[in-house]
XYZ file of C-alpha atoms in Angstrom:
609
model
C 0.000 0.000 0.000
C 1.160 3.184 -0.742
C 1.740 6.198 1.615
C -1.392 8.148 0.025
C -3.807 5.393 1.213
C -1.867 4.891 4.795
C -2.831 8.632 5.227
C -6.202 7.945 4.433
C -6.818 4.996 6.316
C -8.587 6.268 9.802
C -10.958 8.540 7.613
C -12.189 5.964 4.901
C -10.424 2.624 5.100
C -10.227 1.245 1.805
C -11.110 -2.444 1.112
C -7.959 -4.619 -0.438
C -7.336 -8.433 -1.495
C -5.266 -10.987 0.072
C -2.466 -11.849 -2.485
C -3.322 -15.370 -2.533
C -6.971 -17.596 -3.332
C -8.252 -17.231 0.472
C -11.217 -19.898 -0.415
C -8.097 -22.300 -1.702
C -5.896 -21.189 1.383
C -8.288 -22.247 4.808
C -9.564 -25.558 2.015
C -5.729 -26.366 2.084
C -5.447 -25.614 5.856
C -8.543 -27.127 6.804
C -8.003 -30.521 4.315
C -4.186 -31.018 4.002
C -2.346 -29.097 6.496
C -4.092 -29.791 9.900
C -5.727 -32.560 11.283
C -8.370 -30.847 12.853
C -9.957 -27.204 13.209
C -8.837 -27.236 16.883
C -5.414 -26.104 15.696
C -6.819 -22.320 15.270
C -6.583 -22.032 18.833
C -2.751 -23.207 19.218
C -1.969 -20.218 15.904
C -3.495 -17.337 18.317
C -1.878 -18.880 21.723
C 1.929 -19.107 19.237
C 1.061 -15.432 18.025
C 0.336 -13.800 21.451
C 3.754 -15.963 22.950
C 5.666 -14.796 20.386
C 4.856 -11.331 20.757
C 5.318 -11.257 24.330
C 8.360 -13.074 23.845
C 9.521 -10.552 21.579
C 8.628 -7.658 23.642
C 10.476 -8.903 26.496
C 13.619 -9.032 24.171
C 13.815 -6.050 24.475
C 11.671 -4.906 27.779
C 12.776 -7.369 30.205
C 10.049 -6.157 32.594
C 7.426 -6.023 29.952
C 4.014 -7.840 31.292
C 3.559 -11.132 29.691
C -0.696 -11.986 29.681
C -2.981 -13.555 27.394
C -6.330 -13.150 28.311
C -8.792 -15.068 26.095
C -12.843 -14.408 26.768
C -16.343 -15.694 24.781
C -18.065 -12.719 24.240
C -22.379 -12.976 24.690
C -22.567 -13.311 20.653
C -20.127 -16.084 20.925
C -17.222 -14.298 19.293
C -13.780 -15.200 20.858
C -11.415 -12.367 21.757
C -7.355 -13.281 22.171
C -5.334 -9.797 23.650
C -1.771 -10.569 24.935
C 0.636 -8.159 26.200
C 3.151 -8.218 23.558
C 5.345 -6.184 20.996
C 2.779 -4.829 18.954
C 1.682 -3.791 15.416
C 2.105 -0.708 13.399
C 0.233 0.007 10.567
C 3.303 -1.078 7.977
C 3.847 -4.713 9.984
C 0.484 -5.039 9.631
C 0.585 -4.991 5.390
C 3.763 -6.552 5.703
C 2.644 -9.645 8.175
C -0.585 -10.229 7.505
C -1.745 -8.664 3.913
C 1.195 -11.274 1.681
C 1.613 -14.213 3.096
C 5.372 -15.903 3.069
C 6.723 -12.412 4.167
C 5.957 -12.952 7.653
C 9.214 -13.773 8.185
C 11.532 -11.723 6.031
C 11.791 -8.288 8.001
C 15.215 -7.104 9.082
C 13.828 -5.812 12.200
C 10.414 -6.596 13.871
C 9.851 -9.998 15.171
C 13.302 -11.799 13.067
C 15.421 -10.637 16.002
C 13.757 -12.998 18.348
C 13.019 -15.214 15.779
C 14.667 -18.247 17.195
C 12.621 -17.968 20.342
C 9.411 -17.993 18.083
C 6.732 -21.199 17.829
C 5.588 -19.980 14.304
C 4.972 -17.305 11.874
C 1.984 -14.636 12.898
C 0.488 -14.031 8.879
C -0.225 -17.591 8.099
C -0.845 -18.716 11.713
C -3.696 -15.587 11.768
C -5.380 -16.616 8.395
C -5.425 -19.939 9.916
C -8.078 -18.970 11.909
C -10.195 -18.736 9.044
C -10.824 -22.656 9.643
C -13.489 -21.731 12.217
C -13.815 -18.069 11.049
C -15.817 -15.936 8.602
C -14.076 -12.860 10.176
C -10.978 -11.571 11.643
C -10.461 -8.221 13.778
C -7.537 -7.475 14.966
C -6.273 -4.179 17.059
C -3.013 -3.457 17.741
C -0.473 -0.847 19.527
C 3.667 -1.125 18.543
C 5.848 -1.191 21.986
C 8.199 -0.838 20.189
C 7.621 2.396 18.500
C 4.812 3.915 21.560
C 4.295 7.159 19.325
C 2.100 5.353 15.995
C -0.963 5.422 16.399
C -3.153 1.904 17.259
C -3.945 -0.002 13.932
C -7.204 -2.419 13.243
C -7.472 -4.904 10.548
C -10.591 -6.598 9.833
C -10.482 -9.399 7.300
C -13.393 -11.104 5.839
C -13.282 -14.738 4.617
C -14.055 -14.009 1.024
C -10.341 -12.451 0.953
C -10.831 -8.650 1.467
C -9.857 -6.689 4.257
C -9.420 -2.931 5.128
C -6.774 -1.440 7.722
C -7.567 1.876 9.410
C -5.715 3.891 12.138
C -7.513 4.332 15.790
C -7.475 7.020 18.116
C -4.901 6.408 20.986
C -7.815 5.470 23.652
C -8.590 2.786 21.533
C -5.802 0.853 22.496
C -3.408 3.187 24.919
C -1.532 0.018 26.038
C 0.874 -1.826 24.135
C -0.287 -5.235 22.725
C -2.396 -7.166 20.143
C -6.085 -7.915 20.428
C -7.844 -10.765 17.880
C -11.749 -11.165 17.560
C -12.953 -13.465 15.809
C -16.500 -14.394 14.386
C -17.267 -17.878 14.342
C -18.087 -19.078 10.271
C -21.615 -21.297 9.728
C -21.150 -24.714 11.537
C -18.128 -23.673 13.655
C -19.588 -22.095 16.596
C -18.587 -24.915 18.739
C -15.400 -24.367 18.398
C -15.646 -20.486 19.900
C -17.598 -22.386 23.150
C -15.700 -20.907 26.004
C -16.051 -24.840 27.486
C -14.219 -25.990 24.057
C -11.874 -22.950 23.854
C -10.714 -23.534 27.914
C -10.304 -27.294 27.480
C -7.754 -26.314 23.853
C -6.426 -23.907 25.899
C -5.420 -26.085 28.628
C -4.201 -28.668 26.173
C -1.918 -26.550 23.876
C -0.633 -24.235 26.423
C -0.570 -25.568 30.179
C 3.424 -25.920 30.104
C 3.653 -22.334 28.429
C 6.158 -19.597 30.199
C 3.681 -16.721 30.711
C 0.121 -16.336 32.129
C -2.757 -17.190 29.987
C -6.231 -17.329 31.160
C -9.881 -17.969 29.886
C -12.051 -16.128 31.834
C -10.867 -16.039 35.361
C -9.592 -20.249 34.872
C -5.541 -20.410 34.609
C -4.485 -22.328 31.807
C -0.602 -22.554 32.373
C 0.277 -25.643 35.505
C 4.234 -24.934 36.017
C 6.042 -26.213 37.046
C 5.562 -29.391 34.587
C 4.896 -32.677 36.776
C 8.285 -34.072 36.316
C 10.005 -30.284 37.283
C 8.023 -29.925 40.763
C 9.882 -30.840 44.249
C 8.244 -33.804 46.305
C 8.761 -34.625 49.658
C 9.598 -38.178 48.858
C 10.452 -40.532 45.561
C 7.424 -42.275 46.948
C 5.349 -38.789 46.259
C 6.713 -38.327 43.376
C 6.140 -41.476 41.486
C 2.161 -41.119 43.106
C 2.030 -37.864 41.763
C 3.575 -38.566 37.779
C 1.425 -41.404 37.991
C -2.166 -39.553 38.499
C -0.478 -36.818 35.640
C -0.061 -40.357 33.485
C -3.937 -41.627 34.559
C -4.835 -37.936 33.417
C -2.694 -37.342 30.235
C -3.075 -41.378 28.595
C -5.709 -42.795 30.730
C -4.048 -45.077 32.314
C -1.507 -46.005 35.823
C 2.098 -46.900 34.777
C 4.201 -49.431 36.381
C 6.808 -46.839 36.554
C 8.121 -43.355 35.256
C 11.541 -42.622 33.581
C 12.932 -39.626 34.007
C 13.847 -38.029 30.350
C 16.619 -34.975 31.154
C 19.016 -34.576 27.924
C 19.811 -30.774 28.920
C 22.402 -30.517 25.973
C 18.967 -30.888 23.576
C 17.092 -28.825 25.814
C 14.533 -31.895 26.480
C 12.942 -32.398 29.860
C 10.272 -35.239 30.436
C 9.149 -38.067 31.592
C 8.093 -41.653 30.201
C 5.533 -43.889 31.698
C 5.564 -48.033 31.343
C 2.337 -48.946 30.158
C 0.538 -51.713 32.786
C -0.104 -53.902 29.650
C 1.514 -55.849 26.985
C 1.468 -54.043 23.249
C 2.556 -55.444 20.008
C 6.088 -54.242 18.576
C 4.470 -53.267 15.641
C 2.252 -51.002 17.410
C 2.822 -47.132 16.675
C 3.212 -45.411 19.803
C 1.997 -41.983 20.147
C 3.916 -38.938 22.159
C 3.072 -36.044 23.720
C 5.953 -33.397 22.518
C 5.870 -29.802 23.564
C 7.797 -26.789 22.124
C 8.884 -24.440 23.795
C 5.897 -25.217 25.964
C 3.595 -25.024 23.089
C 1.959 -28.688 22.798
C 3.250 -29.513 18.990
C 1.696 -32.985 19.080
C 0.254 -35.797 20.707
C 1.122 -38.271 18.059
C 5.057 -38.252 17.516
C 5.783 -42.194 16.418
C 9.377 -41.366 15.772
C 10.308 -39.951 19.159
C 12.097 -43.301 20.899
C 13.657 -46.339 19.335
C 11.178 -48.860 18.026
C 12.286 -51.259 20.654
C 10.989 -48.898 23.496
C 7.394 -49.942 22.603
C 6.628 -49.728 25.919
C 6.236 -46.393 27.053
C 4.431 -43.462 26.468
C 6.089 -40.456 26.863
C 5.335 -36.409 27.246
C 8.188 -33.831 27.191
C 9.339 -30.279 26.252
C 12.001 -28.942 23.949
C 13.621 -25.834 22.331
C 15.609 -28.231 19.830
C 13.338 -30.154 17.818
C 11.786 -28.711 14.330
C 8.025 -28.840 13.473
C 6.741 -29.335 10.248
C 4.867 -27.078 8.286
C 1.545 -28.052 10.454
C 3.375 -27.700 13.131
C 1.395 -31.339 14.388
C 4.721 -33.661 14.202
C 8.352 -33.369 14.318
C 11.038 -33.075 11.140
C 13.197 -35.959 10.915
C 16.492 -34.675 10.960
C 20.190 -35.655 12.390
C 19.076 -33.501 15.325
C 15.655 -36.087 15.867
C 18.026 -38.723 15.534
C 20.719 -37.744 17.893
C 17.202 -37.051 20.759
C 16.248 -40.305 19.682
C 19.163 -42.208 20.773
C 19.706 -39.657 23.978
C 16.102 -40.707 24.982
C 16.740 -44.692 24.344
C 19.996 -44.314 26.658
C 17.811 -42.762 29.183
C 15.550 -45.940 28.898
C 18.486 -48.083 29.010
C 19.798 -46.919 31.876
C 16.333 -46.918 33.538
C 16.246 -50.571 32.961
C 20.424 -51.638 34.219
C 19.834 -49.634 37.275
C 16.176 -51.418 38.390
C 18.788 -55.043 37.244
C 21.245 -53.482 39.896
C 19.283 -52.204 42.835
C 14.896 -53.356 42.736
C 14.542 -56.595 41.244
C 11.330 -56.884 42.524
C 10.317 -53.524 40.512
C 12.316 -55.130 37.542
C 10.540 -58.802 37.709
C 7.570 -56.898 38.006
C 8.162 -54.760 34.848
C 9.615 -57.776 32.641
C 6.097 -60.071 33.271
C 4.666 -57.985 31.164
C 7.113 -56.258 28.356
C 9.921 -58.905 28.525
C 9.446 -58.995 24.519
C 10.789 -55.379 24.860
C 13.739 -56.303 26.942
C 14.414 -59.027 24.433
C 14.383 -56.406 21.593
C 16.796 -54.463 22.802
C 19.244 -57.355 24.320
C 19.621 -58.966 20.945
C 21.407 -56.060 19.839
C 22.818 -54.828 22.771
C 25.115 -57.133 24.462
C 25.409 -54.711 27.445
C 21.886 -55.218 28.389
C 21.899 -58.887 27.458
C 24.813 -59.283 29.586
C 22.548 -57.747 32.482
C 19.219 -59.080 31.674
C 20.431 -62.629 31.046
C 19.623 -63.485 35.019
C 16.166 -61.780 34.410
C 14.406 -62.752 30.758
C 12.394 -65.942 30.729
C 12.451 -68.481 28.584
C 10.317 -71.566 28.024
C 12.798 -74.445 28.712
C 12.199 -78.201 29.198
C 12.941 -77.421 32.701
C 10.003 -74.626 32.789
C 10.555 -70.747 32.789
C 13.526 -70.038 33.397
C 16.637 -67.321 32.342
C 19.509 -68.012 29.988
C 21.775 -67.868 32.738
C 19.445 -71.099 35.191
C 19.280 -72.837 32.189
C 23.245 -72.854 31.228
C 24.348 -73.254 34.546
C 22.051 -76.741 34.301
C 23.142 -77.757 31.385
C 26.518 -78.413 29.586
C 25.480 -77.843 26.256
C 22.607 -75.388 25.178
C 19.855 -76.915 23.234
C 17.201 -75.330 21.125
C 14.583 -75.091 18.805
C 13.713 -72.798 16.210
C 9.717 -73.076 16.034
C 7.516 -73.639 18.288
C 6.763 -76.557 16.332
C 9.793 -78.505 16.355
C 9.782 -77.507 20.542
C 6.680 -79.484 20.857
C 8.162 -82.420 18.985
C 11.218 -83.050 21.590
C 10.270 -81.234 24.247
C 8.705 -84.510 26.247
C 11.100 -87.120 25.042
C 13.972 -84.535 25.405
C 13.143 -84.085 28.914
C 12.933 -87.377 29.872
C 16.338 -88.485 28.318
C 17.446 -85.872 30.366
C 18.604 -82.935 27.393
C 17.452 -79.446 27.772
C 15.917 -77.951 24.841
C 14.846 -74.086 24.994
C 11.827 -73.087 22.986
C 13.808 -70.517 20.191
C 10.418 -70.324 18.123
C 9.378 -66.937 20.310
C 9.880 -63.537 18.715
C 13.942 -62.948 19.462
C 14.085 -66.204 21.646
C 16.664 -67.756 19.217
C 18.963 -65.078 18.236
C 18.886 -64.350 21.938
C 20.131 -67.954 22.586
C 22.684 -67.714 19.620
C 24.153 -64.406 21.477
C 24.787 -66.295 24.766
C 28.304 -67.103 24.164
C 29.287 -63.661 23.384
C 28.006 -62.535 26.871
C 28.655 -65.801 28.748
C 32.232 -67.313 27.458
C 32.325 -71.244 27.537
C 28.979 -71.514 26.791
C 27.962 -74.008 24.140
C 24.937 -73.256 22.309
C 23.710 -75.973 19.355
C 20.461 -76.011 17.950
C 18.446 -78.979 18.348
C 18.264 -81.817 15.179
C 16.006 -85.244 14.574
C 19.356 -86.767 13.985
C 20.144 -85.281 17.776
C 17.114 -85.991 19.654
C 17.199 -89.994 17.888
C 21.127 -90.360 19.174
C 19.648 -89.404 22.534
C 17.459 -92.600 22.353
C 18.340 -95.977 23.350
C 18.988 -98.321 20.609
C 16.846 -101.072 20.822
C 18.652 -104.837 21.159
C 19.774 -105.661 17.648
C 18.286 -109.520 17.999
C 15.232 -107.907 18.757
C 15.638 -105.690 15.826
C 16.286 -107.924 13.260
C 13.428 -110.553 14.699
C 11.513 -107.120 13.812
C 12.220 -106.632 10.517
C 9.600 -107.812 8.750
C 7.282 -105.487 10.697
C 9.697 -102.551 9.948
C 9.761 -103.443 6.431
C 5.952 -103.088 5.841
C 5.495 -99.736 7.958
C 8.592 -98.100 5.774
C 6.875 -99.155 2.660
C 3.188 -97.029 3.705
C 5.312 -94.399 5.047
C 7.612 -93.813 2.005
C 5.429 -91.734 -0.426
C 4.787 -89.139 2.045
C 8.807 -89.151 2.514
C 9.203 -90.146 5.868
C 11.244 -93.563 7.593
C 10.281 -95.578 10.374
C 13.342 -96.174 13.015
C 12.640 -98.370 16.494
C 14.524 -96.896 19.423
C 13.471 -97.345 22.997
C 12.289 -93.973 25.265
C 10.735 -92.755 27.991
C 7.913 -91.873 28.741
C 6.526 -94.915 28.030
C 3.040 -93.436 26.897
C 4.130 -91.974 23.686
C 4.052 -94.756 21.554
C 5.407 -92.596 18.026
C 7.581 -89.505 17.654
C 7.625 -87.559 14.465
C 10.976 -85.705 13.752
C 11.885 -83.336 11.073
C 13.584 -80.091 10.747
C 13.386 -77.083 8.873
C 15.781 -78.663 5.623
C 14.184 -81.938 5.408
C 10.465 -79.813 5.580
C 11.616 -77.387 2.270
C 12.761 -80.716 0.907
C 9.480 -82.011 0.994
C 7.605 -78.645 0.054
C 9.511 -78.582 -3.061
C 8.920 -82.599 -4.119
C 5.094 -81.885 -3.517
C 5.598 -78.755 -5.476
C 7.410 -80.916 -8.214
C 4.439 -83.312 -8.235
C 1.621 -80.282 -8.932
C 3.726 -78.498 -11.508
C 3.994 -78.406 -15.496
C 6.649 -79.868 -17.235
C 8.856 -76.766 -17.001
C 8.451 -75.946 -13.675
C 8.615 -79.751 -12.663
C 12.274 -79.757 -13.856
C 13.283 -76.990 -12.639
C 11.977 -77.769 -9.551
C 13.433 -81.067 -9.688
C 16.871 -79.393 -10.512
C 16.698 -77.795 -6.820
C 16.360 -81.593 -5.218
C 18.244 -81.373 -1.915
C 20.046 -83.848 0.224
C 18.055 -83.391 3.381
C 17.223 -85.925 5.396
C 14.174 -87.141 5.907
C 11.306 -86.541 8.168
C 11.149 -90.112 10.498
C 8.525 -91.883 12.713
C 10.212 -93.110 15.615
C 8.198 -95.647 17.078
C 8.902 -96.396 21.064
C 9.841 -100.010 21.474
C 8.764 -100.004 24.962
C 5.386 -99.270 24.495
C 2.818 -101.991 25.143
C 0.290 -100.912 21.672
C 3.792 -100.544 19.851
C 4.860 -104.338 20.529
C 1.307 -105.420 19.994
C 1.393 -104.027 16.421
C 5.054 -105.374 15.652
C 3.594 -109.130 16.374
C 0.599 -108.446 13.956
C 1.300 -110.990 10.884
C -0.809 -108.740 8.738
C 1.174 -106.274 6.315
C -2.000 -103.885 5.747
C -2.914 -103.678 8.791
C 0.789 -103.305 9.856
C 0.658 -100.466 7.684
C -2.979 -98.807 8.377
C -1.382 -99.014 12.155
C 1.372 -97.029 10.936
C -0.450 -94.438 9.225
C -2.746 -94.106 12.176
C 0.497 -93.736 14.523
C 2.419 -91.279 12.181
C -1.125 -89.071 12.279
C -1.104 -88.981 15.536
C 2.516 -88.374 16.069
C 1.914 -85.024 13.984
C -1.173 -84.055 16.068
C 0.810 -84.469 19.230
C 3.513 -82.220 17.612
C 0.766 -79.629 16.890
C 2.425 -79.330 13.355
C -0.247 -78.061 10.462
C -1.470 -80.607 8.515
C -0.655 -81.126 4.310
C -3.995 -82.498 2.397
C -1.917 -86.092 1.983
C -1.532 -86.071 5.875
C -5.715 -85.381 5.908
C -5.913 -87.597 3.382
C -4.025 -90.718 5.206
C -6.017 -89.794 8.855
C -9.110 -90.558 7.056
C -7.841 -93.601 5.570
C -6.501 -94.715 8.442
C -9.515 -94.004 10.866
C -12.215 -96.180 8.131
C -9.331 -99.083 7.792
C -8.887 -99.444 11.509
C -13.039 -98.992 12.125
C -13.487 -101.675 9.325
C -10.504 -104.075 10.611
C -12.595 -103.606 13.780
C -15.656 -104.591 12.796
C -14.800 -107.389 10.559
C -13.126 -109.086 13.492
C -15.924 -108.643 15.340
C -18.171 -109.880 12.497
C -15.276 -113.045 12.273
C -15.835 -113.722 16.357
C-alpha cells in the first residue's frame, strides 16, 4: 500500500485483497495441512507468545498476559501483552503471506525464540472463522498510532488507524467471528479445554475467563517430599494425560537438547508393531500428541510427554522433522531408557521382575542387539525351557550344552522325550528367543549353544537290542513301505515316557525338501524340472516308534502287512497331532484312511468272532 492510502486509512479505510486464493488457502489448511480445526486455537496462543516473547527481548520487565474471553454473541477475543503492530507490519505480516518472516527488524530478532509465523498462523483462523479483527499498539515504536485490521473470509480486508484510547496500552487484540457450523469451536467450554491442552506448560500467564491455563512447574520439574510422592504424583499426571496407571516413570533430562520429560511403562503388553503416540511440547507449546518417531522402536513400551527448544516442526506444526538432530534425541532418549532398565537389574529386582512379566518382549528387543543389556538381563528374561521358565543364565548353569529349537513346532516335537532323556531344549520359536540364545556365548564365554536336530534328539534314544531288531524286521519293512510316499522312515529306538508310543521328527531342511517334491508333483513340465533341478540332500522326516510301548509291541507281532501299515499311518497321524504341526492335504488324506481301515478291521473281526 502506498503512503497516500496509509494517510487515508482512519478517515475511509479502503477495502484490499489478500495476495493469494483465500477460499483455496483455509480448504488447504482445513483438508491437508491440519488434522483438525482445533489447531486455530494453538496459531493465536503461538502469536500472542511470540509477541510477548519478543517484547520482552527487548523490555525485560514487559508484562507477559494472554487473556482469552467468549463474548455474549459467541465471538472469541485473544489480547496478549506483547510487541505490537504498526500500521506497515500489519501490510507486511498479515496482507502477503510468506513475508511474515523476512523483516530485518520486527519480530526476526527474536526469531529463534518464536513457535511460528503470525500471517499464516492468523489466516489460519479462518478454519473456524468468517471474520478476523484485529487491534493493535507497537511497543516498540509507543508514538504510531493503534492499527485495526478486519479481514473477511471471502479475501478482502481494510486497515484503518484508531485514536490512541482505543488501544493506549501496548499489545495485540484478535476477535474473531465464528463461520456457519463452527460455533462450537468459539464455546468458552471448548476454547478452555484447547487452551489447557496446547498451552498448560507455556512460560507466561494465559487465562480464559478467570480459569488459569498454564500448571508450572511441569509434573516431572516440581519438588516432592519423597520418591514415593513423586512417582504417586507422575502417575495420576499419566492416569490424566493417557488414561491409564504406569508401572513406573523414567525420568527423560538430555539438557544438551534442551529436552525435559518423563516416560511412563504402560501396565499392559502391546505389540512391537504397534505405533506409539507422544506427547511433545515446544517451547511449551503442545506440537503434538502423536510423535511415532520420538524413541527407538524397541521402546514400545512407554508413552512419553516432554518439552524442547531443539526439535523442528513441520509445516503443520502437528509432528516433528526428521532430521540428524531427531536422531541424535532419539538415541539420547533410548539411553535414558536403558539406563532406567540396568539400574532397576542393579538395585529393585522386585520392581524389575515386576516390569519384565509384562514387556519382557521389549527387553528381548533391545538385548539382541545390545550385548550390554543382554549381559545384564540374562539373570532376568524368561524363557520356556524343558525345565520350565527359566533365564539363559538357570538354564546354562544346568546344562553343559545349550539346546534349542527354532519353532515352536519342532519344541513341541522333543520337548517330552527330550526331557525325559534328560537334554534341555529351549523353545527358540518366540519372537527374538533364538537369536537371543545364539548371542549367549558372546556374553557368557564357555557356553555351548547348538540347535536342536532329529538326527540329535534320535542319538539321545536308546537303541533297541539288535536280535530284537532284526526278529523285527519284517514289521519294519511293511510300515517303511506305507510311510515312504509321504517321505518319511520308520526307526525303532526305545524312550521314555513310556506313553508316547510314536515320535515324528523333522527339521526345517528336510520340511523345504518335501515342500519342493510336492511342489514338483503339482507343476507343469517346465516348472517340474526346474523344480526337480533344486532336489536337496536333506534328510528325511522319520517316525520313531517307542519299542517299549505296550500298543507298539502289539502291532510289531501283527502278521498282517496292511494292517501293519494302516497301524502305521494311524500312529504317524497322531505323532503329527501331538507335535501340533499343520497338517498337508496327503496327511488329511491318510487320517481318514486310516480311521475307516482301523473302524473296518474292527468290525470285521468282530463280524469273524
Amino acid at each position: 500500500m502506498d503512503s497516500q492510502t496509509s494517510q487515508s486509512s482512519q478517515a475511509s479505510p479502503s477495502p484490499h485483497t489478500f495476495q493469494v486464493d483465500l477460499r483455496g488457502l483455509v480448504d488447504l489448511l482445513s483438508h491437508h495441512l491440519y488434522s483438525s480445526p482445533k489447531v486455530y486455537l494453538r496459531e493465536l496462543l503461538q502469536n500472542a507468545v511470540d509477541a510477548i516473547t519478543a517484547r520482552r527481548a527487548e523490555q525485560p520487565d514487559a508484562p507477559a498476559r494472554v487473556r482469552l474471553s467468549v463474548d455474549a454473541g459467541g465471538g472469541l477475543r485473544v489480547e496478549d501483552s506483547g510487541i505490537g503492530l504498526t500500521e506497515s507490519d500489519v501490510h507486511s505480516l498479515l496482507a502477503t503471506i510468506g513475508r511474515s518472516s523476512k523483516r530485518a527488524d520486527g519480530l526476526q530478532a527474536a526469531r529463534s525464540d518464536f513457535l511460528g509465523q503470525f500471517g499464516i498462523g492468523l489466516l489460519a483462523c479462518f478454519v473456524v472463522a468468517e471474520r478476523i479483527r484485529v487491534v493493535s499498539r507497537s511497543a516498540r515504536t509507543p508514538e504510531a498510532p493503534p492499527v485495526e485490521w478486519t479481514a473477511a473470509d471471502d479475501g478482502s480486508y481494510t486497515v484503518r488507524t484508531l485514536p490512541d484510547a482505543e488501544r493506549p496500552e501496548p499489545g495485540t487484540t484478535v476477535h474473531l467471528v465464528a463461520r456457519a457450523g463452527a460455533a462450537e469451536w468459539l464455546a468458552e467450554e471448548r476454547v478452555l479445554a484447547l487452551a489447557r491442552d496446547f498451552g498448560s506448560l507455556l512460560p507466561y500467564d494465559v487465562r480464559v475467563g478467570e480459569e488459569e491455563v498454564t500448571d508450572l512447574p511441569a509434573p516431572w520439574d516440581r519438588a516432592y517430599p519423597s520418591p514415593a510422592n513423586r512417582r504417586v504424583a507422575l502417575a495420576w499426571h499419566c492416569h490424566e494425560l493417557f488414561g491409564f496407571t504406569p508401572l513406573d516413570s523414567i525420568e527423560l533430562n538430555v539438557p544438551l537438547a534442551g529436552i525435559r520429560g518423563v516416560a511412563y511403562v504402560l501396565p499392559a503388553a502391546v505389540s512391537p508393531a504397534q505405533r506409539a503416540g507422544h506427547r511433545v511440547h515446544l517451547k511449551g507449546m503442545l506440537l503434538t500428541e502423536r510423535a511415532e518417531q520420538l524413541l527407538p522402536d524397541w521402546a514400545f513400551f512407554v508413552r512419553c510427554v516432554l518439552d524442547t527448544d531443539s526439535l523442528r516442526p513441520t509445516a503443520s506444526r502437528e509432528s516433528l522433522y526428521e532430521d540428524e538432530t531427531l536422531a541424535a534425541v532419539r538415541e539420547a532418549l533410548g539411553e535414558r531408557i536403558r539406563s532406567w532398565l540396568t539400574g532397576l537389574a542393579a538395585g529393585d529386582p522386585q520392581r524389575l521382575a515386576a516390569f519384565l512379566s509384562v514387556h519382557h518382549l521389549g527387553v528381548k528387543s533391545l538385548a539382541r542387539h545390545d550385548k550390554e543389556m543382554l549381559r545384564t538381563m540374562l539373570p532376568w528374561l524368561p524363557f520356556e525351557t524343558t525345565d520350565g521358565r527359566l533365564s539363559l543364565e538357570e538354564f546354562a548353569q544346568r546344562h553343559p550344552v545349550v539346546h534349542f529349537t527354532r519353532t515352536v513346532e519342532e519344541y513341541r516335537q522333543v520337548a517330552p522325550i527330550a526331557s525325559a532323556q534328560g537334554v534341555g531344549v529351549i523353545n527358540g520359536g518366540y519372537t527374538y528367543d533364538s537369536e537371543l540364545v545364539e548371542a549367549l556365548p558372546s556374553v557368557r564365554p564357555g557356553t555351548v549353544v547348538a540347535e536342536l536336530d532329529a538326527d540329535t534328539v534320535t542319538a539321545h534314544l536308546d537303541a533297541v537290542d539288535p536280535a530284537e531288531e532284526l526278529a523285527l524286521a519284517g514289521f519294519l519293512a511293511a510300515a517303511r513301505a506305507r510311510l515312504d510316499p509321504l517321505g518319511c522312515d520308520v526307526v525303532l529306538r526305545a524312550f521314555h515316557p513310556l506313553s508316547v508310543p510314536a515320535l515324528h521328527l523333522d527339521d526345517r531342511a528336510s520340511r523345504h525338501e518335501q515342500a519342493r517334491a510336492e511342489a514338483e508333483e503339482q507343476a507343469d513340465d517346465l516348472w517340474a524340472g526346474i523344480l526337480g533341478s533344486l532336489r536337496g540332500s536333506a534328510p528325511r522326516a522319520r517316525l520313531v516308534l517307542n519299542h517299549l510301548n505296550p500298543l507298539i509291541r502289539r502291532i510289531s507281532s501283527l502278521g498282517d502287512a496292511e494292517l501293519i501299515g494302516t497301524a502305521t499311518e494311524s500312529l504317524y497321524g497322531q505323532a503329527l497331532l501331538m507335535a501340533q504341526r499343520p497338517l498337508r492335504p496327503a496327511d488329511s488324506a491318510l487320517l481318514n484312511r486310516a480311521f475307516m481301515g482301523l473302524l473296518e478291521w474292527a468290525t470285521n473281526g468282530e463280524e469273524g468272532r
